[in-house]
XYZ file of C-alpha atoms in Angstrom:
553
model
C -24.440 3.919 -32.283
C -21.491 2.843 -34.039
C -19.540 6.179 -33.994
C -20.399 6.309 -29.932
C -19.147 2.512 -30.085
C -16.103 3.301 -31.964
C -15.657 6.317 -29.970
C -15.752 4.798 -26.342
C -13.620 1.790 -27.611
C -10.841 3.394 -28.716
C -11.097 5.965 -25.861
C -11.048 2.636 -23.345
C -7.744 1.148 -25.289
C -6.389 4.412 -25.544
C -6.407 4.563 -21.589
C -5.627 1.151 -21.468
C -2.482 1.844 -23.207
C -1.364 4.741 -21.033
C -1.932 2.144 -17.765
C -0.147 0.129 -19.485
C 2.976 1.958 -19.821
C 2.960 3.451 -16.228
C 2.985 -0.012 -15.213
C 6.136 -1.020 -17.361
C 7.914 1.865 -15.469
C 6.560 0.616 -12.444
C 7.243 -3.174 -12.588
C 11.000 -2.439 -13.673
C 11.367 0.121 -11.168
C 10.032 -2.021 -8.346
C 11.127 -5.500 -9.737
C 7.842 -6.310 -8.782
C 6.184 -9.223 -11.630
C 7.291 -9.965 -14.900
C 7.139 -7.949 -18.154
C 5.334 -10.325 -20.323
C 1.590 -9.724 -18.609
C 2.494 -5.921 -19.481
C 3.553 -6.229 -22.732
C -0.004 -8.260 -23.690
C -1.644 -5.808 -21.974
C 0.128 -3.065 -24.597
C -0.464 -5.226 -27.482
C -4.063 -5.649 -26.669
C -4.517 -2.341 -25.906
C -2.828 -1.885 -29.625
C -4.999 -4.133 -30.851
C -8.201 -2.452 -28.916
C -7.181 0.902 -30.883
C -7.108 -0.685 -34.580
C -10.453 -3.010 -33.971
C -12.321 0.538 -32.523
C -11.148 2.307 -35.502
C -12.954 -0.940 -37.867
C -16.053 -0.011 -35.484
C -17.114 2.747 -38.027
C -17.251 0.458 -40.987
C -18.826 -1.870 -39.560
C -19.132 -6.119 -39.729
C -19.706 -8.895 -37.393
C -15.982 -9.492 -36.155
C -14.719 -6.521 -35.477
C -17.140 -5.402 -33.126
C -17.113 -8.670 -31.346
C -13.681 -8.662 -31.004
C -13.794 -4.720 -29.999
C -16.574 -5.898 -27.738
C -14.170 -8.581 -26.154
C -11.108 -6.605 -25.344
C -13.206 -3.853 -23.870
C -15.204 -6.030 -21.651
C -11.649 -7.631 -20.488
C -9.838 -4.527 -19.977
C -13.144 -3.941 -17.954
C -12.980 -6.968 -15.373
C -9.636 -6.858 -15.334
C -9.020 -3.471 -13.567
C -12.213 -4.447 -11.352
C -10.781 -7.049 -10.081
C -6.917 -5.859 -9.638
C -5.723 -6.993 -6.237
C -5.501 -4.534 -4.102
C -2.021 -5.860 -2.640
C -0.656 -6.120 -6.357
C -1.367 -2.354 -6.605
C -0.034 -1.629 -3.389
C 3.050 -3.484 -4.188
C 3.000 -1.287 -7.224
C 2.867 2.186 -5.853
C 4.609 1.324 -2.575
C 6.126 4.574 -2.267
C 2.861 6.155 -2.178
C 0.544 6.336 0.619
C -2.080 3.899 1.433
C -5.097 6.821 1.026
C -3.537 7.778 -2.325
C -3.187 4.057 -2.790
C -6.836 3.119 -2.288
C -7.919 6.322 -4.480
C -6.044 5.151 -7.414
C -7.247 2.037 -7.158
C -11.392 3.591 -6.782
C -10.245 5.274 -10.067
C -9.270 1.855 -12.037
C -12.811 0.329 -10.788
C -14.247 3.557 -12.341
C -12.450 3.020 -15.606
C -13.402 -0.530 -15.468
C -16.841 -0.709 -15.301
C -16.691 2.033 -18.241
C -15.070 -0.194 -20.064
C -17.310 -2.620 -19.466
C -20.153 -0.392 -20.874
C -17.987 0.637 -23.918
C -18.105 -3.566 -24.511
C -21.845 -3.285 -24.252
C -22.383 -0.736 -26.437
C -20.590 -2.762 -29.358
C -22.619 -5.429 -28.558
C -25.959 -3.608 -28.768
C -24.392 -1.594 -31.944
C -23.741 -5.475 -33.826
C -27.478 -5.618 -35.676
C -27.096 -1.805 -37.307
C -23.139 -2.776 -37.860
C -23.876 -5.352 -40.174
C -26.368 -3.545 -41.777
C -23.881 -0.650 -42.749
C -21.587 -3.623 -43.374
C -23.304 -4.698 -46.172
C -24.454 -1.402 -47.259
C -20.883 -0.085 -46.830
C -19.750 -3.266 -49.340
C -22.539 -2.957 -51.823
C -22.065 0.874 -52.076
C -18.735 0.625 -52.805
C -18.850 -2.220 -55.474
C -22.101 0.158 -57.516
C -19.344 2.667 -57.308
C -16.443 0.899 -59.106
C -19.425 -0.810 -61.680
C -20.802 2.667 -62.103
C -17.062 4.030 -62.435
C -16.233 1.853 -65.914
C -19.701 1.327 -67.027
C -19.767 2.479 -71.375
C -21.437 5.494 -72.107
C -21.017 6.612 -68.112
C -20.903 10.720 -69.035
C -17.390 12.142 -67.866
C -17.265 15.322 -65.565
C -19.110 17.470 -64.763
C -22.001 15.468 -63.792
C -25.106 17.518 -63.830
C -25.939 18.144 -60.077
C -29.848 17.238 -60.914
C -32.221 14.303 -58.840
C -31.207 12.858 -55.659
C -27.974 12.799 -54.082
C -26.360 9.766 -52.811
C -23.067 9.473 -50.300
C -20.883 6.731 -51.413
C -18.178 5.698 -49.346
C -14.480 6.916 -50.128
C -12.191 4.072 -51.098
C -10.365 2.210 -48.341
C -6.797 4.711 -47.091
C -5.143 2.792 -44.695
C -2.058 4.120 -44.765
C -4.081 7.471 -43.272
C -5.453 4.858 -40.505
C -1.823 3.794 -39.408
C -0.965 7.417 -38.601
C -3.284 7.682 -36.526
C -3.219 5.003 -34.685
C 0.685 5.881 -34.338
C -0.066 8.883 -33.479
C -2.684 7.419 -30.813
C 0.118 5.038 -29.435
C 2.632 7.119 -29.509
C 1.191 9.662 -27.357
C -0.407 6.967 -24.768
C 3.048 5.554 -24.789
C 4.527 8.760 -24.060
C 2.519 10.168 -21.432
C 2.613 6.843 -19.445
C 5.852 6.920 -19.431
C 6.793 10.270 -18.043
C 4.070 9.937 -15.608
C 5.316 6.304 -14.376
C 8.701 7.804 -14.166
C 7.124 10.766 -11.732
C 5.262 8.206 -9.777
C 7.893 6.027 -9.384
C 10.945 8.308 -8.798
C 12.254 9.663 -5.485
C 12.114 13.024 -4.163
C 14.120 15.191 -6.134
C 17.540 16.117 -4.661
C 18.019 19.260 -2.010
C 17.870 19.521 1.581
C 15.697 17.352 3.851
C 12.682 18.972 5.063
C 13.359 20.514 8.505
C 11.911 17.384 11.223
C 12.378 14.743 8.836
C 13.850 11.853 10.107
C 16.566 10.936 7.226
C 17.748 7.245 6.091
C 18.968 4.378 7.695
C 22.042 2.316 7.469
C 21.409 -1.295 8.321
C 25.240 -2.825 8.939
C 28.242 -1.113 9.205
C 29.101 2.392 7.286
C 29.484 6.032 7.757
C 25.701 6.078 7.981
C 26.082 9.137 5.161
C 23.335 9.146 2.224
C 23.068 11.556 -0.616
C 20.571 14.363 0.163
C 16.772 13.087 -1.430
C 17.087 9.787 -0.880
C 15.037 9.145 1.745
C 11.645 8.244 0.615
C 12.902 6.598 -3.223
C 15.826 4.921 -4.644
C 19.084 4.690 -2.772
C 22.484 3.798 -4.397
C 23.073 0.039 -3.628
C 26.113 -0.899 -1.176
C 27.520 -4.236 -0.436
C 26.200 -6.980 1.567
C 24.281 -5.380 4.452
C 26.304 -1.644 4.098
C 23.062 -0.544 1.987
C 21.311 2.499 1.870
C 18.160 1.604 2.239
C 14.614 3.956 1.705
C 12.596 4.814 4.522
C 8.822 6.297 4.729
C 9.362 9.604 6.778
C 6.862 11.412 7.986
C 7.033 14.971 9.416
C 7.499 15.052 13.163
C 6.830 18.145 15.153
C 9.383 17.846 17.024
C 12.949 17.234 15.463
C 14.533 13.954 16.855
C 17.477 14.784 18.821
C 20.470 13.743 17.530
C 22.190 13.244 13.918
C 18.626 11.706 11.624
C 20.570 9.479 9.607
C 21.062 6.246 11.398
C 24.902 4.908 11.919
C 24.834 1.188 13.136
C 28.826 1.008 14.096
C 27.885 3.546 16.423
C 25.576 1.945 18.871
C 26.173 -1.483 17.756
C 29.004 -2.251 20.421
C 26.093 -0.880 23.286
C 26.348 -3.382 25.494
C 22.995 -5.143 27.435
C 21.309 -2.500 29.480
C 18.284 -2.329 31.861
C 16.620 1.201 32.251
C 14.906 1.337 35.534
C 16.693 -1.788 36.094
C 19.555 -3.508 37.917
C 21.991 -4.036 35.216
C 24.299 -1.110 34.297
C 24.932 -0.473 30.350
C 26.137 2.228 28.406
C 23.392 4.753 27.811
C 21.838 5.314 24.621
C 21.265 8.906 23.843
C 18.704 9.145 20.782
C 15.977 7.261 19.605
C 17.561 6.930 16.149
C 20.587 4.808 18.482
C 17.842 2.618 19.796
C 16.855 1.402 16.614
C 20.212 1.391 15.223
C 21.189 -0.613 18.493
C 18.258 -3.273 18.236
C 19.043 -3.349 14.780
C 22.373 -4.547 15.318
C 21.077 -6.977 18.376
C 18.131 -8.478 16.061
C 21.356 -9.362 13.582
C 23.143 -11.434 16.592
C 19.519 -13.045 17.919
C 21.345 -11.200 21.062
C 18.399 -11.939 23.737
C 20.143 -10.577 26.490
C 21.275 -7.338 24.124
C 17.215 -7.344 23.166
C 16.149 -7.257 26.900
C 18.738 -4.304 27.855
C 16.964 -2.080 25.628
C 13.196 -2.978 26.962
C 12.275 -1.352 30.183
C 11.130 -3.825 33.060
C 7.160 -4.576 32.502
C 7.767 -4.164 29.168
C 5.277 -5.838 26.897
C 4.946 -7.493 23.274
C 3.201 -9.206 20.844
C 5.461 -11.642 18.944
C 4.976 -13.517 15.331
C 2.775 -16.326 16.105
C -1.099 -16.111 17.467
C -0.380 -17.227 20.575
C 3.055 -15.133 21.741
C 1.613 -12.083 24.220
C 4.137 -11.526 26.782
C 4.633 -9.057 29.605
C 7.862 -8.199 31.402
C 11.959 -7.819 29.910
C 12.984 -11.308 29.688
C 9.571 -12.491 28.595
C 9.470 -10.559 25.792
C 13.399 -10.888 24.756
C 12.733 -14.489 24.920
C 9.595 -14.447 23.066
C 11.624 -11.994 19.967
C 15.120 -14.584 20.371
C 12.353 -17.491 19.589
C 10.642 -15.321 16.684
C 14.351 -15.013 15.446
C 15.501 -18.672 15.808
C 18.785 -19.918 15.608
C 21.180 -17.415 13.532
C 23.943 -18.340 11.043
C 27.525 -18.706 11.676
C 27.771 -14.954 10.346
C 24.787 -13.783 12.057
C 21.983 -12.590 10.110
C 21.402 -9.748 7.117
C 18.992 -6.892 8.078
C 18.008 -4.529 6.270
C 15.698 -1.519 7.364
C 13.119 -1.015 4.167
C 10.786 1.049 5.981
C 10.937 3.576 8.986
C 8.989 5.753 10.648
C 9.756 7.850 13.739
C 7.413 10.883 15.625
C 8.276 11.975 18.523
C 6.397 14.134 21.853
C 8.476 15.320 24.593
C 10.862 12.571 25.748
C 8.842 9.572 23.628
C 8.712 8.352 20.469
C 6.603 5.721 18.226
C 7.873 3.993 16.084
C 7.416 2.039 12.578
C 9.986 0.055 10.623
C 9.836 -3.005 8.569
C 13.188 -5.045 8.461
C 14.164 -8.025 5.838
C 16.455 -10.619 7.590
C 17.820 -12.923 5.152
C 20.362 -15.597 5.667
C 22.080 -18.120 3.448
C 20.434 -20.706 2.041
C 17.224 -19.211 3.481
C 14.163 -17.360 1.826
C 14.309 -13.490 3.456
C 12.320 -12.730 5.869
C 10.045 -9.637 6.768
C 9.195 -8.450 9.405
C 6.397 -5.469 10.679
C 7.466 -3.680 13.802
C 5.835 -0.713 16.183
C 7.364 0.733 19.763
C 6.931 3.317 21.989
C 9.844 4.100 23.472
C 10.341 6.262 26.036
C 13.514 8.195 27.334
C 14.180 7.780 30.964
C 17.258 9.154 33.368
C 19.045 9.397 29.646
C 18.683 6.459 27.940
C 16.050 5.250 25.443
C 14.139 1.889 25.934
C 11.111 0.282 24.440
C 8.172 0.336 26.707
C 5.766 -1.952 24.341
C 5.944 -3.483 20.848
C 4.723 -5.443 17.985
C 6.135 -8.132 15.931
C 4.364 -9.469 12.639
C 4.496 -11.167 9.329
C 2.722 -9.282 7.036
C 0.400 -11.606 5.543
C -1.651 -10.849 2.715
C -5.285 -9.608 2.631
C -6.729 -11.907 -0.356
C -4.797 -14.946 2.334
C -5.990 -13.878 5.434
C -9.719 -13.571 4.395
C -9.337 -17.016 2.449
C -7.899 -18.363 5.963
C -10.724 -16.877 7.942
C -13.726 -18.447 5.233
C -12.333 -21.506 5.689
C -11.380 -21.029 9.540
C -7.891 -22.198 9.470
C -6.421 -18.600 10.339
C -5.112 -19.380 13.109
C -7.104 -17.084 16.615
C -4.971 -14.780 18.225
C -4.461 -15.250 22.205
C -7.056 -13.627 24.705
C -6.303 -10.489 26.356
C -7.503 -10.208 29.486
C -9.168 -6.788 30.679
C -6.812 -4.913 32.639
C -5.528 -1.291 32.957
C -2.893 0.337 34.899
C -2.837 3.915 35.893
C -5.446 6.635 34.235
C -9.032 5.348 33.654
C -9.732 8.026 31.774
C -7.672 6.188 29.184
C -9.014 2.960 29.463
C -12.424 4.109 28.703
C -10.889 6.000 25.785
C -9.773 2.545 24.246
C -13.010 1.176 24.552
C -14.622 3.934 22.896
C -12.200 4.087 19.987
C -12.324 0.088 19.338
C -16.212 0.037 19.622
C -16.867 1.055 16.110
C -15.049 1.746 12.449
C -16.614 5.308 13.038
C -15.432 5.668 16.434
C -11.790 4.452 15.408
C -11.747 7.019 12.654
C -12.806 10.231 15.189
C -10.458 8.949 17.726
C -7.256 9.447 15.474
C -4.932 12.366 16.235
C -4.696 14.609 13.276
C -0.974 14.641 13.945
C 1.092 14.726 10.920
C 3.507 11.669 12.076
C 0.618 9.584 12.798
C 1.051 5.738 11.537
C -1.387 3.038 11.000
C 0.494 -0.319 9.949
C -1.803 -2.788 8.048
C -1.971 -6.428 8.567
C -0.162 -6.847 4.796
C 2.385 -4.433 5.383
C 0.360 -1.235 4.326
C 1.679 1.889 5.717
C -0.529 5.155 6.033
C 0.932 8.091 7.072
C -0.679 11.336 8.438
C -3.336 11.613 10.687
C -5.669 13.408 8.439
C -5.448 10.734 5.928
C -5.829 7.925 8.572
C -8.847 9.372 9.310
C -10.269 9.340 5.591
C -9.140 5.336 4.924
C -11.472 4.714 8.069
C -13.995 7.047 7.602
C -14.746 5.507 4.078
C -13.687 1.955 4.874
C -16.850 -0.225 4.780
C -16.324 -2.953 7.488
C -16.837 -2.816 11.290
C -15.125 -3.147 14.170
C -15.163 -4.052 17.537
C -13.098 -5.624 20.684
C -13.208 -8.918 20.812
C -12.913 -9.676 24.206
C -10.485 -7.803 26.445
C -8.418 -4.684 27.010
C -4.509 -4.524 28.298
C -4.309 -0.729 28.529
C -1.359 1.020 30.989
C -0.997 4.919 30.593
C 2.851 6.728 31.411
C 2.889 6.783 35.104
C 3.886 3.071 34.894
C 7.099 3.773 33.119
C 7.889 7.247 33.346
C 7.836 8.371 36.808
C 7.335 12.088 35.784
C 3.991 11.222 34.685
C 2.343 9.468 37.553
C 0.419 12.399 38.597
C -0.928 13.561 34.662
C -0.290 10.845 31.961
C -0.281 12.292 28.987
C 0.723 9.149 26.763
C -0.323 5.235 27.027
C -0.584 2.038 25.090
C -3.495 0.043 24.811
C -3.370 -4.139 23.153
C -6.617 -5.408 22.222
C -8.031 -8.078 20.187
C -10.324 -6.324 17.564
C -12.924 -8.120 15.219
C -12.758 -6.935 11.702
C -15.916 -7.618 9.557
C -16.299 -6.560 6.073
C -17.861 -7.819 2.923
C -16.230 -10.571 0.231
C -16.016 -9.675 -3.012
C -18.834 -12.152 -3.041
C -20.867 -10.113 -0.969
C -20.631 -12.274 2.172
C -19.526 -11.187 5.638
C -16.445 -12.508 6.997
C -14.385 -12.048 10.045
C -10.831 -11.507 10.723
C -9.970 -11.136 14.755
C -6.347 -8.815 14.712
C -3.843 -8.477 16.972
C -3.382 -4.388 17.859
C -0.865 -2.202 19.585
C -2.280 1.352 20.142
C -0.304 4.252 21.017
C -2.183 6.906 22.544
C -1.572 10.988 23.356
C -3.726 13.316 25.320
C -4.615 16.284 23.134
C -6.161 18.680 25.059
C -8.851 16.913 27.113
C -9.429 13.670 24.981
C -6.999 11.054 24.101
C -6.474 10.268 20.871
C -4.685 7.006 18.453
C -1.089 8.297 16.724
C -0.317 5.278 15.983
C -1.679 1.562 15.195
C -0.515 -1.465 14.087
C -2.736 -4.596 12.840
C -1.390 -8.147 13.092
C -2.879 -11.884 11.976
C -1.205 -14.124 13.983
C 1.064 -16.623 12.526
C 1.496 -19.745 11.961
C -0.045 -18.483 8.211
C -0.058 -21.526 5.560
């Protein structure tokens, strides 16, 4: 029992260590936390590996103190927030994400074991303890005794194992050796997990990265999805998530502000004349740039007429252009003398045929003011030449371990009714209904589409249809609408598809109920843009996003 004690403990420390370092690449890497909660992880860990080693020798404090850091290590990766370890491994994907994070509960409740085990192992430790101690002391008596016969002792009667004296010096090499190798590994892998895609050519139908503010909208090849050299003031480089579209985006990928920032207010399918704009990539530069300004009338020219939108706070649903522009200019508020900063962290962009969703998180900051982020989806559609946004979202991301603290104590603040209504293909309308009726039902609706996005309620981002469908096939909560259905299919917009719609968006309230960590149910009620495709004969999700309402405090 002691060796298996020993054996697990320094097996648990030895892991512990290796976390350890991959998350001192990761926390200077992603300026995420502070270095001193890492480095007492590592010197516990440390310590972990010298009390495990004490294990085989036995005695009352070692093995409590083994017992101790094992059990910790234990509760501690149980309990890891989930958004920590998202924040963490950001530039992975939320599946990949959540698996990691199934591993670490894994490791932690065999931790926790390895703690029990020295625990269990404490009455036979001090046993060999004092056996070890008593052993060792007839040795030395026996060793300088008079008249004790010098070699060779006849090999006659019964033999007896005494233990060797005390090498420490051996010990220390090992347990360098130990750390040295944990250290080692954790590092190279934190550096793989944390790095950006080597350098080379974009894939072909990636969409490339964005240049929030002015610049030549260049960036050095491989920088899309990691790192990006800094700029100055907004004229950054910034890393986007891009998924692989199907169909390449028309149009130069990487984003150039100065190009489409001048585009003056226009109104597709509208009465006001404005200079087109020709790719979706110039849409978002061109909100971009109007979002900087709080330019409401620049914001309405680029939504078409019965646009619609969900804005920041609970209670902002609005339908129709100046509606909506007014609801984003209020989400906004009154901009600085300079206008404000944005900066595009995040973007995502598939396209099919002549439309395009949309995902892209943007930090606004302004002097003397705390940055802001914000989570946005669109489809946008191009019509007679020139794209516009047909719906969209607006958020905070708010996080999980708030929200559900919020909703126990019923203070998170209820998102507006949506009425049922649907405009254009019913076949689509009872397609939303089906998908939002259960967490099952969500998951088979999905398209398998590779530029499929689902945008969490804390700012997670999941990429991939195939993995969307995993995170909701294994997710244990239901869901269901909570009372109506806004749901209008492409004939309304797009007058090519009034006969067969083959794309449609869908805003429902949706009732989220899962399980505290304290085994209680408790419900959240999101706000939810769906864009849908028709594959085949069925229509299916490509992309979602998930909202709690603000005011959050």
């Amino acid at each position: 029992m002691l060796r298996l004690a020993g054996v697990l403990t320094q097996l648990s420390c030895g892991a512990c260590l290796l976390i350890g370092t991959i998350g001192l690449v990761l926390v200077q890497q992603n300026k995420t936390g502070g270095i001193g909660p890492v480095a007492g992880w590592l010197a516990t860990a440390m310590a972990g590996l010298v009390f495990g080693g004490l294990i085989y020798r036995g005695g009352l404090v070692s093995m409590l103190v083994a017992a101790a850091i094992d059990a910790g290590f234990g509760i501690t990766l149980i309990t890891i927030a989930s958004d920590s370890l998202r924040k963490l491994l950001k530039i992975l994907p939320a599946s990949d994400v959540a698996t990691i994070g199934d591993g670490l509960h894994v490791a932690g409740y065999a931790m926790i074991g390895a703690g029990a085990m020295c625990l269990l192992s404490l009455p036979q430790g001090i046993r060999f303890a004092r056996w070890f101690r008593a052993a060792a002391a007839t040795r030395n008596a026996m060793s300088t005794a008079r008249g004790f016969p010098p070699p060779p002792v006849p090999a006659r009667g019964s033999a007896y194992i005494i233990p060797a004296e005390d090498q420490p010096a051996s010990r220390r090499r090992l347990y360098m050796v130990l750390g040295g190798l944990a250290v080692g590994v954790g590092a190279g892998v934190g550096v793989l997990v944390s790095s950006s895609r080597p350098p080379g050519p974009e894939p072909s139908g990636h969409v490339g990265s964005a240049v929030a503010g002015t610049g030549s909208g260049k960036a050095p090849p491989g920088t899309s999805s990691g790192k990006a050299p800094p700029g100055t003031g907004s004229n950054r480089v910034v890393p986007v998530v891009t998924p692989q579209i199907e169909a390449p985006v028309p149009g130069d990928a990487r984003i150039d502000a100065t190009a489409t920032a001048s585009v003056p207010p226009g109104d597709a399918g509208g009465g006001v004349k404005s200079k087109p704009v020709a790719t979706v990539q110039g849409l978002v530069a061109a909100q971009r740039a109007a979002v900087a300004a709080a330019d409401a009338k620049a914001l309405a020219g680029y939504l078409t007429a019965t646009a619609f939108g969900f804005g920041v706070d609970a209670g902002e649903v609005a339908e129709g252009r100046d509606a909506v522009a007014a609801q984003l200019a209020r989400d906004l508020g009154d901009p600085p003398a300079g206008g404000f900063t944005v900066e595009s962290t995040a973007l995502s962009i598939g396209q099919e045929r002549n439309h395009a969703w949309i995902a892209e998180e943007l930090e606004i900051g302004a002097p003397g003011r705390e940055p802001r982020h914000l989570a946005i989806t669109e489809l946008a559609a191009s019509i007679d030449g020139t794209w516009v946004v047909v719906a969209l979202h607006w958020a905070t991301p708010v996080a999980d371990a708030t929200a559900q603290r919020l909703a126990i104590l019923k203070t998170l603040p209820a998102p507006q009714p949506i009425a049922d209504r649907h405009d254009g293909s019913d076949e689509l309308d009872q397609a939303v209904r089906a998908a939002f009726a259960s967490r099952a039902a969500f998951a088979e609706a999905r398209s398998e589409r590779p530029d499929a996005f689902n945008y969490g309620s804390g700012g997670e981002r999941a990429h991939g249809g195939t993995g969307i469908k995993r995170i909701f096939t294994k997710l244990k909560a239901q869901i269901r609408i909570h009372d109506g259905a806004r749901v209008v299919s492409g004939g309304a917009w797009d007058p090519t598809q009034q006969a067969a719609p083959w794309i449609g968006w869908a805003a429902v309230n949706v009732d989220f109920t899962a399980k505290t960590r304290a085994a209680t149910e408790v419900t959240q009620t999101f706000r939810v843009l769906a864009i849908m495709i028709k594959e085949g004969a069925a229509w299916n999700i490509v992309q979602t996003q998930w909202s709690n309402g603000g005011p959050v405090r």
